[in-house]
Amino acid sequence: MADEVADEVQPKRRQARGERRMAQILDASAVVIARTGYERATTIAIATEAGISPGSLYQFFRNKKAIAEALADRFVTELGAAHRSAFDSTDFAAIPLDEVLDRIVDPIVAFNIANPGFKALFARPDMPEGLTDAARPIQAALLDRIEAMIAVRAPELPEAERHRTARVGINLFQALIPLVVATEEAERPLMVAELKKALRGYLGPVIG
Amino acid sequence: MADEVADEVQPKRRQARGERRMAQILDASAVVIARTGYERATTIAIATEAGISPGSLYQFFRNKKAIAEALADRFVTELGAAHRSAFDSTDFAAIPLDEVLDRIVDPIVAFNIANPGFKALFARPDMPEGLTDAARPIQAALLDRIEAMIAVRAPELPEAERHRTARVGINLFQALIPLVVATEEAERPLMVAELKKALRGYLGPVIG
DNA sequence: GAGTAACGCGACTGATTATTCGCAAACGAT
DNA sequence: ATCGTTTGCGAATAATCAGTCGCGTTACTC
């Protein structure tokens, strides 16, 4: 149970081939982790999926946890971009609620559909200590953005209530995402519509 | 990956002492699984928590998976009771929506608070094949009950839409449950209120 | 084109953990 | 009290899997 401290550092010189291998390994681990979860994702399965030998994994990553962390970093970066595209350069005071929801929901739904490994990595509890931490900053940032959006549209709402509303709203959103992703493509727009209905129903009385 | 078929049967004669031990073991496994998840719940940890030796576990359960299955059965039984107490002997056509929500939400929330191991067992992906299956019948039953409730209050709603509304409503509920459970006791009523707000917001336009 | 470092392999090692085994103690019926 | 069964133990066993090692290959650098 005793966890090591100070694991980072040591950039190490790489060839272009190596960079490609690392990306390949991350792709493979996303697939395997999405399929089985972290605990059951064996290093051999990841290596096989990547088409390399198990020993080669350790040429690029210190251990299994480091692979998951690198994958998490990659997701966090991409999700951050999705968030920015959802929130930046939008004046949330000036548009109707339905459009607010469209602007926020659509890009994040798109991200989740495009990255099925994402949920597996962050939403599942069978991971090494500190891996969920990687997602914390971006979750916090999302919470801040939602709170700011609420504050703009309902300035008189007490802070505690605003905070709680944002938290519940995010949870609600995250809860329905799996349902949307699991729905076959043809039905998906209907599910997205339901998701927005749920958000509108909850947020409408406050920031409608 | 090859799974055994036909595992059940073989009731075996037991002393009263043995029955008590089995209950003890299930209690212990609920605690350990709630704490660590199924994969990380070692048989030694379960035995220690139960105050017995690892060998003794196998006097009562064929293997680790059988323990989880027995625990799942127990939860399913208790949850079924919670559902019945929520749905039976209530005329959903005759009462306002807020009361409908109270009647349904409160007992299920209470069950989840009283059984922290429940979520760990069913919501986590690190479980033996077929364990999630144990929960399927009861989920299906819940879906039916919710659909019936909606049908009573909104008879003109097309079936497909009724079905989708029920599914989304259940997901929404299940999503916010962890938030309620994780909230410290003093704040909990506020979170339950938020949960009901979310449900009212989503269901209100349909069955309000 | 020689030297050096990165890359690649797959068998091996060490630790962990589910399960078994042999034996002893406690029960329950007669 | 006595016999057969259930219960109880904890050391031994066997499987799995993360991570290592030694050695060969490939790619840059000069």
Tab-separated table of C-alpha atoms (C1' of nucleotides) in Angstrom:
chain	number	residue	atom	x	y	z
A	1	MET	CA	0.000	0.000	0.000
A	2	ALA	CA	2.940	2.389	0.576
A	3	ASP	CA	3.022	4.613	-2.482
A	4	GLU	CA	6.184	5.994	-3.958
A	5	VAL	CA	6.682	9.726	-4.028
A	6	ALA	CA	8.289	11.801	-6.758
A	7	ASP	CA	7.956	9.575	-9.772
A	8	GLU	CA	8.081	12.041	-12.644
A	9	VAL	CA	11.110	13.584	-14.416
A	10	GLN	CA	13.633	11.910	-16.759
A	11	PRO	CA	12.515	12.980	-20.245
A	12	LYS	CA	14.846	10.579	-22.136
A	13	ARG	CA	15.870	11.026	-25.714
A	14	ARG	CA	13.588	9.364	-28.239
A	15	GLN	CA	13.587	8.575	-31.877
A	16	ALA	CA	10.572	9.366	-34.031
A	17	ARG	CA	9.870	5.654	-34.087
A	18	GLY	CA	9.663	5.687	-30.316
A	19	GLU	CA	7.166	8.526	-30.303
A	20	ARG	CA	5.024	6.577	-32.688
A	21	ARG	CA	5.284	3.490	-30.509
A	22	MET	CA	4.162	5.462	-27.489
A	23	ALA	CA	1.099	6.712	-29.292
A	24	GLN	CA	0.437	3.190	-30.477
A	25	ILE	CA	0.672	1.901	-26.926
A	26	LEU	CA	-1.720	4.557	-25.682
A	27	ASP	CA	-4.186	3.706	-28.444
A	28	ALA	CA	-3.942	0.045	-27.512
A	29	SER	CA	-4.349	0.688	-23.809
A	30	ALA	CA	-7.410	2.834	-24.479
A	31	VAL	CA	-8.958	-0.068	-26.357
A	32	VAL	CA	-8.086	-2.673	-23.763
A	33	ILE	CA	-9.041	-0.537	-20.790
A	34	ALA	CA	-12.322	0.389	-22.433
A	35	ARG	CA	-12.982	-3.294	-22.912
A	36	THR	CA	-11.982	-4.682	-19.519
A	37	GLY	CA	-11.299	-1.866	-17.092
A	38	TYR	CA	-7.914	-1.019	-15.626
A	39	GLU	CA	-7.387	-3.941	-13.286
A	40	ARG	CA	-8.160	-6.558	-15.876
A	41	ALA	CA	-6.200	-4.859	-18.591
A	42	THR	CA	-3.054	-7.001	-18.443
A	43	THR	CA	0.210	-5.688	-19.780
A	44	ILE	CA	0.308	-8.641	-22.127
A	45	ALA	CA	-3.117	-7.752	-23.508
A	46	ILE	CA	-2.015	-4.168	-24.069
A	47	ALA	CA	1.220	-5.272	-25.725
A	48	THR	CA	-0.606	-7.741	-27.931
A	49	GLU	CA	-3.188	-5.140	-28.931
A	50	ALA	CA	-0.333	-2.816	-29.813
A	51	GLY	CA	1.405	-5.590	-31.731
A	52	ILE	CA	4.575	-5.519	-29.651
A	53	SER	CA	6.187	-7.608	-26.931
A	54	PRO	CA	5.402	-7.044	-23.265
A	55	GLY	CA	9.015	-6.139	-22.559
A	56	SER	CA	8.825	-3.279	-25.038
A	57	LEU	CA	6.142	-1.536	-23.027
A	58	TYR	CA	8.733	-0.822	-20.389
A	59	GLN	CA	10.998	0.837	-22.900
A	60	PHE	CA	8.511	3.694	-22.873
A	61	PHE	CA	6.603	3.550	-19.609
A	62	ARG	CA	7.924	2.909	-16.127
A	63	ASN	CA	5.023	0.631	-15.250
A	64	LYS	CA	1.392	-0.084	-15.917
A	65	LYS	CA	0.219	2.857	-13.865
A	66	ALA	CA	2.376	5.185	-15.946
A	67	ILE	CA	0.611	3.982	-19.071
A	68	ALA	CA	-2.764	4.768	-17.573
A	69	GLU	CA	-1.517	8.157	-16.439
A	70	ALA	CA	-0.225	9.032	-19.869
A	71	LEU	CA	-3.519	7.954	-21.356
A	72	ALA	CA	-5.328	10.057	-18.790
A	73	ASP	CA	-3.170	13.037	-19.678
A	74	ARG	CA	-4.014	12.623	-23.307
A	75	PHE	CA	-7.725	12.489	-22.559
A	76	VAL	CA	-7.518	15.451	-20.248
A	77	THR	CA	-5.822	17.523	-22.916
A	78	GLU	CA	-8.394	16.626	-25.525
A	79	LEU	CA	-11.293	17.107	-23.172
A	80	GLY	CA	-9.910	20.476	-22.177
A	81	ALA	CA	-10.047	21.486	-25.817
A	82	ALA	CA	-13.617	20.262	-26.036
A	83	HIS	CA	-14.499	22.343	-22.992
A	84	ARG	CA	-12.860	25.432	-24.384
A	85	SER	CA	-14.707	25.052	-27.639
A	86	ALA	CA	-17.901	24.706	-25.641
A	87	PHE	CA	-17.446	27.687	-23.366
A	88	ASP	CA	-15.115	30.230	-24.869
A	89	SER	CA	-16.354	33.014	-27.045
A	90	THR	CA	-19.960	32.542	-26.032
A	91	ASP	CA	-21.959	35.207	-24.241
A	92	PHE	CA	-24.188	33.112	-22.049
A	93	ALA	CA	-26.219	36.096	-20.915
A	94	ALA	CA	-27.422	36.910	-24.403
A	95	ILE	CA	-28.819	33.646	-25.688
A	96	PRO	CA	-31.832	31.508	-24.771
A	97	LEU	CA	-31.364	28.496	-22.499
A	98	ASP	CA	-31.893	26.015	-25.295
A	99	GLU	CA	-28.983	27.481	-27.172
A	100	VAL	CA	-26.836	27.511	-24.055
A	101	LEU	CA	-27.453	23.805	-23.734
A	102	ASP	CA	-26.690	23.165	-27.382
A	103	ARG	CA	-23.387	24.984	-27.133
A	104	ILE	CA	-22.296	23.119	-24.032
A	105	VAL	CA	-23.745	19.685	-24.581
A	106	ASP	CA	-22.951	18.974	-28.205
A	107	PRO	CA	-19.159	19.176	-28.178
A	108	ILE	CA	-18.841	17.209	-24.963
A	109	VAL	CA	-21.165	14.504	-26.235
A	110	ALA	CA	-19.103	14.374	-29.417
A	111	PHE	CA	-15.940	13.936	-27.391
A	112	ASN	CA	-17.396	11.082	-25.410
A	113	ILE	CA	-18.581	9.301	-28.516
A	114	ALA	CA	-15.201	9.698	-30.149
A	115	ASN	CA	-13.312	8.452	-27.077
A	116	PRO	CA	-14.959	5.371	-25.625
A	117	GLY	CA	-11.933	4.695	-23.419
A	118	PHE	CA	-12.434	7.948	-21.587
A	119	LYS	CA	-15.299	6.903	-19.384
A	120	ALA	CA	-13.653	3.583	-18.639
A	121	LEU	CA	-10.598	5.353	-17.349
A	122	PHE	CA	-12.176	8.058	-15.261
A	123	ALA	CA	-15.575	6.818	-14.297
A	124	ARG	CA	-14.395	3.460	-13.020
A	125	PRO	CA	-13.147	3.017	-9.551
A	126	ASP	CA	-10.657	0.198	-10.091
A	127	MET	CA	-7.643	2.346	-10.685
A	128	PRO	CA	-4.400	3.077	-8.931
A	129	GLU	CA	-4.443	5.784	-6.329
A	130	GLY	CA	-3.981	9.190	-7.809
A	131	LEU	CA	-5.173	8.438	-11.293
A	132	THR	CA	-8.521	9.999	-10.687
A	133	ASP	CA	-6.531	13.002	-9.521
A	134	ALA	CA	-5.507	13.676	-13.106
A	135	ALA	CA	-9.103	14.414	-13.964
A	136	ARG	CA	-9.717	16.578	-10.920
A	137	PRO	CA	-8.314	19.834	-12.324
A	138	ILE	CA	-10.395	19.576	-15.441
A	139	GLN	CA	-13.509	18.652	-13.465
A	140	ALA	CA	-12.862	21.634	-11.246
A	141	ALA	CA	-12.445	23.831	-14.295
A	142	LEU	CA	-15.696	22.566	-15.738
A	143	LEU	CA	-17.442	23.240	-12.447
A	144	ASP	CA	-16.078	26.781	-12.464
A	145	ARG	CA	-17.257	27.382	-16.000
A	146	ILE	CA	-20.721	26.097	-15.245
A	147	GLU	CA	-20.888	28.182	-12.097
A	148	ALA	CA	-19.790	31.230	-14.035
A	149	MET	CA	-22.454	30.551	-16.632
A	150	ILE	CA	-25.080	30.276	-13.913
A	151	ALA	CA	-23.838	33.406	-12.207
A	152	VAL	CA	-24.206	35.349	-15.432
A	153	ARG	CA	-27.763	34.217	-15.962
A	154	ALA	CA	-28.930	34.256	-12.351
A	155	PRO	CA	-26.839	36.867	-10.527
A	156	GLU	CA	-29.089	36.942	-7.481
A	157	LEU	CA	-28.699	33.219	-6.710
A	158	PRO	CA	-26.795	32.625	-3.451
A	159	GLU	CA	-23.353	31.180	-3.962
A	160	ALA	CA	-23.986	27.957	-2.072
A	161	GLU	CA	-27.009	27.248	-4.157
A	162	ARG	CA	-25.228	28.102	-7.361
A	163	HIS	CA	-22.467	25.714	-6.441
A	164	ARG	CA	-24.860	22.924	-5.649
A	165	THR	CA	-26.834	23.488	-8.811
A	166	ALA	CA	-23.665	23.297	-10.880
A	167	ARG	CA	-22.577	20.089	-9.192
A	168	VAL	CA	-25.903	18.399	-9.656
A	169	GLY	CA	-26.135	19.612	-13.221
A	170	ILE	CA	-22.739	18.172	-14.071
A	171	ASN	CA	-23.578	14.863	-12.440
A	172	LEU	CA	-26.825	14.727	-14.267
A	173	PHE	CA	-25.052	15.335	-17.506
A	174	GLN	CA	-22.360	12.758	-16.841
A	175	ALA	CA	-24.986	10.245	-15.850
A	176	LEU	CA	-26.847	10.421	-19.102
A	177	ILE	CA	-23.771	10.426	-21.304
A	178	PRO	CA	-23.358	6.649	-21.082
A	179	LEU	CA	-26.936	6.238	-22.155
A	180	VAL	CA	-26.312	8.453	-25.162
A	181	VAL	CA	-23.101	6.666	-26.083
A	182	ALA	CA	-24.694	3.254	-25.675
A	183	THR	CA	-27.614	4.154	-27.913
A	184	GLU	CA	-27.242	3.032	-31.492
A	185	GLU	CA	-26.347	5.813	-33.822
A	186	ALA	CA	-29.761	6.200	-35.442
A	187	GLU	CA	-31.507	6.716	-32.098
A	188	ARG	CA	-28.807	8.903	-30.685
A	189	PRO	CA	-30.268	12.305	-31.531
A	190	LEU	CA	-33.386	11.351	-29.599
A	191	MET	CA	-31.297	10.530	-26.568
A	192	VAL	CA	-29.370	13.751	-26.854
A	193	ALA	CA	-32.713	15.513	-26.973
A	194	GLU	CA	-33.772	13.722	-23.788
A	195	LEU	CA	-30.507	14.704	-22.150
A	196	LYS	CA	-31.176	18.327	-22.981
A	197	LYS	CA	-34.755	18.010	-21.754
A	198	ALA	CA	-33.468	16.759	-18.436
A	199	LEU	CA	-30.982	19.602	-18.155
A	200	ARG	CA	-33.572	22.154	-19.191
A	201	GLY	CA	-36.018	20.756	-16.678
A	202	TYR	CA	-33.528	21.013	-13.869
A	203	LEU	CA	-31.824	24.275	-14.798
A	204	GLY	CA	-34.766	26.055	-16.353
A	205	PRO	CA	-36.410	27.193	-13.097
A	206	VAL	CA	-33.078	28.682	-11.995
A	207	ILE	CA	-31.520	30.157	-15.111
A	208	GLY	CA	-34.347	29.940	-17.625
B	1	MET	CA	-12.202	-16.807	-20.571
B	2	ALA	CA	-14.085	-20.103	-20.918
B	3	ASP	CA	-16.805	-19.997	-18.297
B	4	GLU	CA	-18.161	-23.030	-16.528
B	5	VAL	CA	-21.765	-23.973	-17.082
B	6	ALA	CA	-24.197	-25.381	-14.544
B	7	ASP	CA	-22.626	-24.335	-11.268
B	8	GLU	CA	-25.597	-24.293	-8.928
B	9	VAL	CA	-27.244	-27.150	-7.033
B	10	GLN	CA	-25.962	-29.104	-4.020
B	11	PRO	CA	-27.835	-27.621	-1.040
B	12	LYS	CA	-25.765	-29.429	1.600
B	13	ARG	CA	-26.805	-29.997	5.167
B	14	ARG	CA	-25.843	-27.212	7.558
B	15	GLN	CA	-25.792	-26.608	11.246
B	16	ALA	CA	-27.249	-23.389	12.641
B	17	ARG	CA	-23.715	-22.316	13.332
B	18	GLY	CA	-22.951	-22.662	9.638
B	19	GLU	CA	-25.885	-20.495	8.624
B	20	ARG	CA	-24.652	-17.809	10.936
B	21	ARG	CA	-21.172	-18.066	9.483
B	22	MET	CA	-22.539	-17.621	5.986
B	23	ALA	CA	-24.354	-14.455	6.963
B	24	GLN	CA	-21.199	-13.276	8.698
B	25	ILE	CA	-19.179	-13.895	5.557
B	26	LEU	CA	-21.657	-11.988	3.419
B	27	ASP	CA	-21.570	-9.069	5.836
B	28	ALA	CA	-17.806	-9.085	5.710
B	29	SER	CA	-17.658	-9.299	1.946
B	30	ALA	CA	-20.089	-6.402	1.631
B	31	VAL	CA	-17.782	-4.309	3.779
B	32	VAL	CA	-14.616	-5.288	1.943
B	33	ILE	CA	-16.124	-5.016	-1.526
B	34	ALA	CA	-17.607	-1.637	-0.686
B	35	ARG	CA	-14.169	-0.526	0.412
B	36	THR	CA	-12.044	-1.886	-2.423
B	37	GLY	CA	-14.192	-3.289	-5.206
B	38	TYR	CA	-14.470	-6.921	-6.200
B	39	GLU	CA	-11.071	-7.523	-7.767
B	40	ARG	CA	-9.112	-6.020	-4.924
B	41	ALA	CA	-11.231	-7.681	-2.288
B	42	THR	CA	-8.920	-10.570	-1.440
B	43	THR	CA	-10.280	-13.713	0.122
B	44	ILE	CA	-7.900	-13.163	3.003
B	45	ALA	CA	-9.302	-9.686	3.571
B	46	ILE	CA	-12.835	-11.052	3.576
B	47	ALA	CA	-11.894	-13.882	5.923
B	48	THR	CA	-10.082	-11.494	8.252
B	49	GLU	CA	-13.002	-9.073	8.251
B	50	ALA	CA	-15.267	-11.993	9.119
B	51	GLY	CA	-12.844	-13.127	11.815
B	52	ILE	CA	-12.262	-16.577	10.324
B	53	SER	CA	-9.542	-18.347	8.379
B	54	PRO	CA	-9.370	-18.212	4.581
B	55	GLY	CA	-9.869	-21.946	4.363
B	56	SER	CA	-13.184	-21.667	6.146
B	57	LEU	CA	-14.646	-19.513	3.407
B	58	TYR	CA	-14.585	-22.521	1.150
B	59	GLN	CA	-16.567	-24.556	3.605
B	60	PHE	CA	-19.532	-22.410	2.614
B	61	PHE	CA	-18.830	-21.004	-0.829
B	62	ARG	CA	-17.366	-22.760	-3.822
B	63	ASN	CA	-15.173	-19.814	-4.700
B	64	LYS	CA	-14.855	-16.074	-4.533
B	65	LYS	CA	-17.341	-15.535	-7.324
B	66	ALA	CA	-19.945	-17.569	-5.408
B	67	ILE	CA	-19.539	-15.216	-2.465
B	68	ALA	CA	-20.199	-12.220	-4.673
B	69	GLU	CA	-23.184	-13.932	-6.209
B	70	ALA	CA	-24.686	-14.752	-2.845
B	71	LEU	CA	-24.150	-11.172	-1.780
B	72	ALA	CA	-25.759	-9.973	-4.982
B	73	ASP	CA	-28.736	-12.228	-4.328
B	74	ARG	CA	-29.118	-10.791	-0.900
B	75	PHE	CA	-29.036	-7.232	-2.224
B	76	VAL	CA	-31.465	-8.056	-4.977
B	77	THR	CA	-33.916	-9.485	-2.479
B	78	GLU	CA	-33.692	-6.487	-0.211
B	79	LEU	CA	-33.885	-4.032	-3.069
B	80	GLY	CA	-36.936	-5.832	-4.379
B	81	ALA	CA	-38.577	-5.252	-1.028
B	82	ALA	CA	-37.637	-1.577	-1.195
B	83	HIS	CA	-39.196	-1.348	-4.630
B	84	ARG	CA	-42.369	-3.027	-3.510
B	85	SER	CA	-42.680	-0.697	-0.556
B	86	ALA	CA	-42.193	2.198	-2.958
B	87	PHE	CA	-44.712	1.140	-5.565
B	88	ASP	CA	-47.305	-1.148	-4.120
B	89	SER	CA	-50.491	0.147	-2.606
B	90	THR	CA	-50.073	3.574	-4.087
B	91	ASP	CA	-52.538	5.036	-6.552
B	92	PHE	CA	-50.260	7.094	-8.743
B	93	ALA	CA	-53.135	8.647	-10.625
B	94	ALA	CA	-54.588	10.260	-7.549
B	95	ILE	CA	-51.687	12.147	-6.014
B	96	PRO	CA	-49.636	15.160	-7.080
B	97	LEU	CA	-46.260	14.634	-8.760
B	98	ASP	CA	-44.314	15.785	-5.732
B	99	GLU	CA	-45.887	13.080	-3.671
B	100	VAL	CA	-45.245	10.483	-6.356
B	101	LEU	CA	-41.597	11.400	-6.211
B	102	ASP	CA	-41.525	11.252	-2.427
B	103	ARG	CA	-43.041	7.799	-2.415
B	104	ILE	CA	-40.620	6.422	-4.961
B	105	VAL	CA	-37.430	8.239	-4.132
B	106	ASP	CA	-37.293	8.078	-0.379
B	107	PRO	CA	-37.260	4.318	0.176
B	108	ILE	CA	-34.752	3.696	-2.584
B	109	VAL	CA	-32.474	6.403	-1.295
B	110	ALA	CA	-32.756	4.892	2.149
B	111	PHE	CA	-31.797	1.501	0.783
B	112	ASN	CA	-28.720	2.886	-0.920
B	113	ILE	CA	-27.603	4.707	2.196
B	114	ALA	CA	-28.101	1.604	4.307
B	115	ASN	CA	-26.221	-0.642	1.870
B	116	PRO	CA	-23.023	1.019	0.734
B	117	GLY	CA	-21.793	-2.279	-0.716
B	118	PHE	CA	-24.649	-2.359	-3.184
B	119	LYS	CA	-23.333	0.184	-5.624
B	120	ALA	CA	-19.844	-1.240	-5.411
B	121	LEU	CA	-21.109	-4.633	-6.405
B	122	PHE	CA	-23.347	-3.677	-9.268
B	123	ALA	CA	-21.948	-0.456	-10.599
B	124	ARG	CA	-18.350	-1.574	-10.927
B	125	PRO	CA	-16.978	-3.284	-13.964
B	126	ASP	CA	-14.401	-5.476	-12.266
B	127	MET	CA	-16.666	-8.386	-11.607
B	128	PRO	CA	-16.979	-11.929	-12.795
B	129	GLU	CA	-19.005	-12.488	-15.919
B	130	GLY	CA	-22.685	-12.796	-15.209
B	131	LEU	CA	-22.775	-11.047	-11.907
B	132	THR	CA	-24.353	-7.954	-13.339
B	133	ASP	CA	-26.940	-10.320	-14.756
B	134	ALA	CA	-28.273	-10.879	-11.267
B	135	ALA	CA	-29.428	-7.286	-11.154
B	136	ARG	CA	-31.016	-7.319	-14.577
B	137	PRO	CA	-34.389	-8.803	-13.581
B	138	ILE	CA	-34.848	-6.272	-10.857
B	139	GLN	CA	-33.833	-3.414	-13.103
B	140	ALA	CA	-36.324	-4.652	-15.653
B	141	ALA	CA	-38.988	-4.835	-12.970
B	142	LEU	CA	-38.231	-1.285	-11.895
B	143	LEU	CA	-38.450	-0.118	-15.480
B	144	ASP	CA	-41.856	-1.791	-15.789
B	145	ARG	CA	-43.126	-0.163	-12.647
B	146	ILE	CA	-41.975	3.261	-13.733
B	147	GLU	CA	-43.524	2.766	-17.146
B	148	ALA	CA	-46.768	1.699	-15.540
B	149	MET	CA	-46.702	4.774	-13.342
B	150	ILE	CA	-46.155	6.997	-16.362
B	151	ALA	CA	-48.885	5.212	-18.306
B	152	VAL	CA	-51.346	5.883	-15.513
B	153	ARG	CA	-50.571	9.576	-15.391
B	154	ALA	CA	-50.092	10.184	-19.114
B	155	PRO	CA	-52.214	7.618	-20.957
B	156	GLU	CA	-51.930	9.393	-24.275
B	157	LEU	CA	-48.118	9.204	-24.407
B	158	PRO	CA	-46.890	6.907	-27.191
B	159	GLU	CA	-45.306	3.727	-25.920
B	160	ALA	CA	-41.868	4.352	-27.391
B	161	GLU	CA	-41.702	7.705	-25.738
B	162	ARG	CA	-42.975	6.346	-22.466
B	163	HIS	CA	-40.292	3.704	-22.540
B	164	ARG	CA	-37.556	6.203	-23.277
B	165	THR	CA	-38.783	8.564	-20.597
B	166	ALA	CA	-38.721	5.772	-18.042
B	167	ARG	CA	-35.207	4.738	-19.008
B	168	VAL	CA	-33.855	8.242	-18.835
B	169	GLY	CA	-35.643	8.883	-15.566
B	170	ILE	CA	-34.129	5.810	-13.980
B	171	ASN	CA	-30.666	6.685	-15.202
B	172	LEU	CA	-31.058	10.175	-13.933
B	173	PHE	CA	-32.060	8.847	-10.566
B	174	GLN	CA	-29.252	6.336	-10.388
B	175	ALA	CA	-26.782	8.983	-11.397
B	176	LEU	CA	-27.615	11.301	-8.576
B	177	ILE	CA	-27.782	8.610	-5.920
B	178	PRO	CA	-24.005	8.490	-5.468
B	179	LEU	CA	-24.022	12.236	-4.968
B	180	VAL	CA	-26.656	11.878	-2.267
B	181	VAL	CA	-24.845	9.024	-0.546
B	182	ALA	CA	-21.513	10.826	-0.692
B	183	THR	CA	-22.964	13.971	0.872
B	184	GLU	CA	-22.422	14.269	4.570
B	185	GLU	CA	-25.486	13.511	6.575
B	186	ALA	CA	-26.364	17.063	7.526
B	187	GLU	CA	-26.418	18.215	3.895
B	188	ARG	CA	-28.171	15.141	2.628
B	189	PRO	CA	-31.752	16.410	2.694
B	190	LEU	CA	-30.695	19.259	0.433
B	191	MET	CA	-29.244	16.810	-2.038
B	192	VAL	CA	-32.345	14.665	-1.939
B	193	ALA	CA	-34.313	17.826	-2.637
B	194	GLU	CA	-32.095	18.532	-5.636
B	195	LEU	CA	-32.574	14.997	-6.851
B	196	LYS	CA	-36.314	15.455	-6.694
B	197	LYS	CA	-36.043	18.811	-8.434
B	198	ALA	CA	-34.171	17.159	-11.262
B	199	LEU	CA	-36.762	14.415	-11.563
B	200	ARG	CA	-39.619	16.881	-11.366
B	201	GLY	CA	-37.982	19.053	-14.003
B	202	TYR	CA	-37.631	16.150	-16.365
B	203	LEU	CA	-40.866	14.310	-15.668
B	204	GLY	CA	-43.074	17.288	-14.906
B	205	PRO	CA	-43.756	18.285	-18.515
B	206	VAL	CA	-44.806	14.716	-19.276
B	207	ILE	CA	-46.675	13.506	-16.221
B	208	GLY	CA	-47.040	16.678	-14.186
C	1	DG	C1'	30.926	2.710	-42.207
C	2	DA	C1'	31.979	2.514	-37.345
C	3	DG	C1'	30.261	3.648	-32.909
C	4	DT	C1'	26.602	4.575	-29.833
C	5	DA	C1'	22.124	4.737	-28.216
C	6	DA	C1'	17.390	3.561	-28.896
C	7	DC	C1'	14.422	-0.163	-29.937
C	8	DG	C1'	12.695	-4.862	-29.670
C	9	DC	C1'	12.151	-9.348	-28.031
C	10	DG	C1'	10.447	-13.219	-25.068
C	11	DA	C1'	11.919	-16.099	-21.426
C	12	DC	C1'	12.507	-15.440	-16.559
C	13	DT	C1'	11.643	-13.748	-11.710
C	14	DG	C1'	9.162	-12.404	-7.701
C	15	DA	C1'	5.109	-11.278	-5.585
C	16	DT	C1'	0.414	-11.835	-4.975
C	17	DT	C1'	-3.643	-14.479	-4.385
C	18	DA	C1'	-7.444	-17.994	-5.107
C	19	DT	C1'	-7.984	-22.509	-3.816
C	20	DT	C1'	-6.771	-27.131	-1.741
C	21	DC	C1'	-5.374	-30.328	1.809
C	22	DG	C1'	-4.609	-32.786	5.959
C	23	DC	C1'	-5.802	-32.694	10.356
C	24	DA	C1'	-8.089	-31.131	14.723
C	25	DA	C1'	-12.197	-29.482	17.331
C	26	DA	C1'	-17.198	-29.001	17.978
C	27	DC	C1'	-21.802	-30.823	17.076
C	28	DG	C1'	-25.832	-33.751	16.884
C	29	DA	C1'	-28.018	-37.932	16.984
C	30	DT	C1'	-28.353	-42.428	19.031
D	1	DA	C1'	-20.226	-41.890	25.645
D	2	DT	C1'	-19.595	-42.700	20.524
D	3	DC	C1'	-19.726	-42.249	15.600
D	4	DG	C1'	-20.287	-39.629	11.497
D	5	DT	C1'	-20.597	-35.067	9.906
D	6	DT	C1'	-19.869	-30.240	9.898
D	7	DT	C1'	-16.896	-26.672	11.097
D	8	DG	C1'	-12.336	-24.664	11.640
D	9	DC	C1'	-7.643	-23.932	10.755
D	10	DG	C1'	-3.329	-22.267	8.404
D	11	DA	C1'	0.360	-24.045	5.713
D	12	DA	C1'	1.123	-25.673	0.998
D	13	DT	C1'	-0.049	-25.366	-3.995
D	14	DA	C1'	-0.787	-23.487	-8.445
D	15	DA	C1'	-1.888	-19.855	-11.417
D	16	DT	C1'	-1.509	-15.225	-12.887
D	17	DC	C1'	0.772	-11.166	-13.930
D	18	DA	C1'	3.773	-6.885	-13.401
D	19	DG	C1'	8.179	-5.970	-14.166
D	20	DT	C1'	13.421	-7.442	-15.380
D	21	DC	C1'	17.302	-9.159	-18.026
D	22	DG	C1'	20.416	-10.397	-21.569
D	23	DC	C1'	21.055	-10.193	-26.068
D	24	DG	C1'	20.161	-9.103	-30.850
D	25	DT	C1'	18.544	-5.383	-34.337
D	26	DT	C1'	17.683	-0.794	-36.136
D	27	DA	C1'	18.515	3.884	-36.597
D	28	DC	C1'	20.884	8.079	-35.987
D	29	DT	C1'	25.777	10.767	-35.737
D	30	DC	C1'	30.192	11.716	-37.132
